[in-house]
Amino acid sequence: MARAVQPLIVGRVIGDVLDTFEPSAKMLVTYNSNELVCNCHEFSPSAVVSKPRVKVPGGDLRSFFTLVMTDPDVPGPSEPYLREHLHWIVTDIPGTTDASFGRELVAYESPRPNIGIHRFVFVLFKQKRRGSVNTPGSRDRFNARQFAEKNEFGLPVAAVYFNAQRETAARRR
C-alpha cells in the first residue's frame, strides 16, 4: 500500500483532495492513445485538450465505477481558495471496460491553468449500484470527499494525477 499511494502523499493529493485509502482497482489513463498518465508527470495543456481514455482492467461486468477529474489548485497552487474545480465525471463504468462505456455526467473540460503548476487528479470510486450517482450543482468549489459521501462511495479504489502549467508561446514551439 505504501508504495502505491506514496506519490499521492508526496504530491499532497492525499490530504488536499482525498483521505488515505488502499488502492483496490487498477486504472489506466491515457491521452492521445499512448501518453500514459503517471503520478507527477507533466503534460502541456495543448496535449490534454481531448478527453483521455480511462480503462478499468481486471474488474467484472457486475461492478460499476465513477470517475472524477478535479483540479485542487484553483486559481493557483499558492492560494487555492477556489479549491476544487471539477473537470469531468463519468458514471456507470462497467468493470473490465473503459470510460467510453460509462455515462458522462459532467462533460470533459480541458485543463487551462493560469497561475503556477496545477495538479489534475483522476479518482475512481466503486458504485454501490448502477444509475445511483447524483450530478453536482457546480464545477466550481467541487469537493471530491463530499461528492463521495453524498453518493455513498466510500474511499476511492484508485487515483492518479498529472501536473500542468500555462503554456507560453515559446513553450508551444
GROMACS .gro file of N, CA, C and O in nm, residues 3-4 12 33 35 40 43 55-56 74 79 83 96 103 109 115 119 135 142 148 155 163 170:
model
   92
    3ARG      N    1   0.377   0.191  -0.117
    3ARG     CA    2   0.439   0.222  -0.245
    3ARG      C    3   0.337   0.277  -0.344
    3ARG      O    4   0.364   0.371  -0.418
    4ALA      N    5   0.216   0.222  -0.346
    4ALA     CA    6   0.113   0.265  -0.441
    4ALA      C    7   0.063   0.406  -0.413
    4ALA      O    8   0.033   0.480  -0.506
   12ARG      N    9   0.064   1.564  -0.230
   12ARG     CA   10  -0.042   1.622  -0.148
   12ARG      C   11  -0.183   1.600  -0.205
   12ARG      O   12  -0.276   1.672  -0.171
   33SER      N   13  -0.401   0.837  -2.717
   33SER     CA   14  -0.389   0.692  -2.735
   33SER      C   15  -0.260   0.627  -2.685
   33SER      O   16  -0.250   0.507  -2.682
   35GLU      N   17  -0.014   0.829  -2.440
   35GLU     CA   18   0.050   0.906  -2.334
   35GLU      C   19  -0.010   0.866  -2.199
   35GLU      O   20  -0.110   0.922  -2.156
   40CYS      N   21   0.275   1.265  -1.094
   40CYS     CA   22   0.377   1.370  -1.102
   40CYS      C   23   0.420   1.405  -1.245
   40CYS      O   24   0.492   1.500  -1.264
   43PHE      N   25   0.210   1.734  -1.826
   43PHE     CA   26   0.155   1.744  -1.961
   43PHE      C   27   0.135   1.892  -1.992
   43PHE      O   28   0.102   1.970  -1.903
   55LYS      N   29  -0.921   0.326  -1.868
   55LYS     CA   30  -0.955   0.184  -1.862
   55LYS      C   31  -0.954   0.137  -1.717
   55LYS      O   32  -0.873   0.181  -1.637
   56VAL      N   33  -1.044   0.045  -1.688
   56VAL     CA   34  -1.050  -0.020  -1.557
   56VAL      C   35  -1.034  -0.170  -1.582
   56VAL      O   36  -1.133  -0.243  -1.588
   74VAL      N   37  -0.700   2.575  -0.785
   74VAL     CA   38  -0.763   2.690  -0.848
   74VAL      C   39  -0.777   2.804  -0.747
   74VAL      O   40  -0.821   2.779  -0.634
   79GLU      N   41  -0.239   2.988  -0.347
   79GLU     CA   42  -0.363   3.030  -0.279
   79GLU      C   43  -0.482   2.966  -0.348
   79GLU      O   44  -0.556   3.032  -0.420
   83ARG      N   45  -1.059   2.598  -0.444
   83ARG     CA   46  -1.043   2.452  -0.448
   83ARG      C   47  -1.177   2.383  -0.435
   83ARG      O   48  -1.254   2.420  -0.348
   96THR      N   49  -1.378  -0.395  -1.620
   96THR     CA   50  -1.309  -0.454  -1.735
   96THR      C   51  -1.320  -0.370  -1.861
   96THR      O   52  -1.269  -0.409  -1.964
  103ARG      N   53  -2.149   0.660  -1.846
  103ARG     CA   54  -2.241   0.771  -1.874
  103ARG      C   55  -2.172   0.901  -1.831
  103ARG      O   56  -2.138   0.918  -1.713
  109GLU      N   57  -1.388   1.899  -1.950
  109GLU     CA   58  -1.338   2.035  -1.968
  109GLU      C   59  -1.187   2.027  -1.963
  109GLU      O   60  -1.129   1.983  -1.863
  115ILE      N   61  -0.208   3.019  -1.340
  115ILE     CA   62  -0.102   3.058  -1.248
  115ILE      C   63  -0.039   2.933  -1.187
  115ILE      O   64  -0.109   2.852  -1.128
  119ARG      N   65  -0.226   2.050  -1.025
  119ARG     CA   66  -0.243   1.905  -1.025
  119ARG      C   67  -0.381   1.874  -1.080
  119ARG      O   68  -0.479   1.936  -1.038
  135THR      N   69  -2.577   1.433  -0.990
  135THR     CA   70  -2.497   1.537  -1.054
  135THR      C   71  -2.468   1.648  -0.953
  135THR      O   72  -2.559   1.695  -0.885
  142PHE      N   73  -1.598   2.237  -0.613
  142PHE     CA   74  -1.632   2.095  -0.602
  142PHE      C   75  -1.549   2.035  -0.489
  142PHE      O   76  -1.439   2.081  -0.461
  148ALA      N   77  -1.819   1.197  -0.281
  148ALA     CA   78  -1.816   1.054  -0.247
  148ALA      C   79  -1.912   1.023  -0.134
  148ALA      O   80  -1.983   0.922  -0.137
  155LEU      N   81  -1.430   0.515   0.031
  155LEU     CA   82  -1.298   0.562  -0.013
  155LEU      C   83  -1.275   0.527  -0.160
  155LEU      O   84  -1.335   0.433  -0.213
  163ASN      N   85   0.059   1.689  -1.359
  163ASN     CA   86   0.079   1.833  -1.343
  163ASN      C   87   0.069   1.902  -1.477
  163ASN      O   88   0.102   1.843  -1.581
  170ALA      N   89   0.662   3.046  -2.636
  170ALA     CA   90   0.792   2.981  -2.655
  170ALA      C   91   0.785   2.831  -2.623
  170ALA      O   92   0.851   2.750  -2.687
   0.00000   0.00000   0.00000
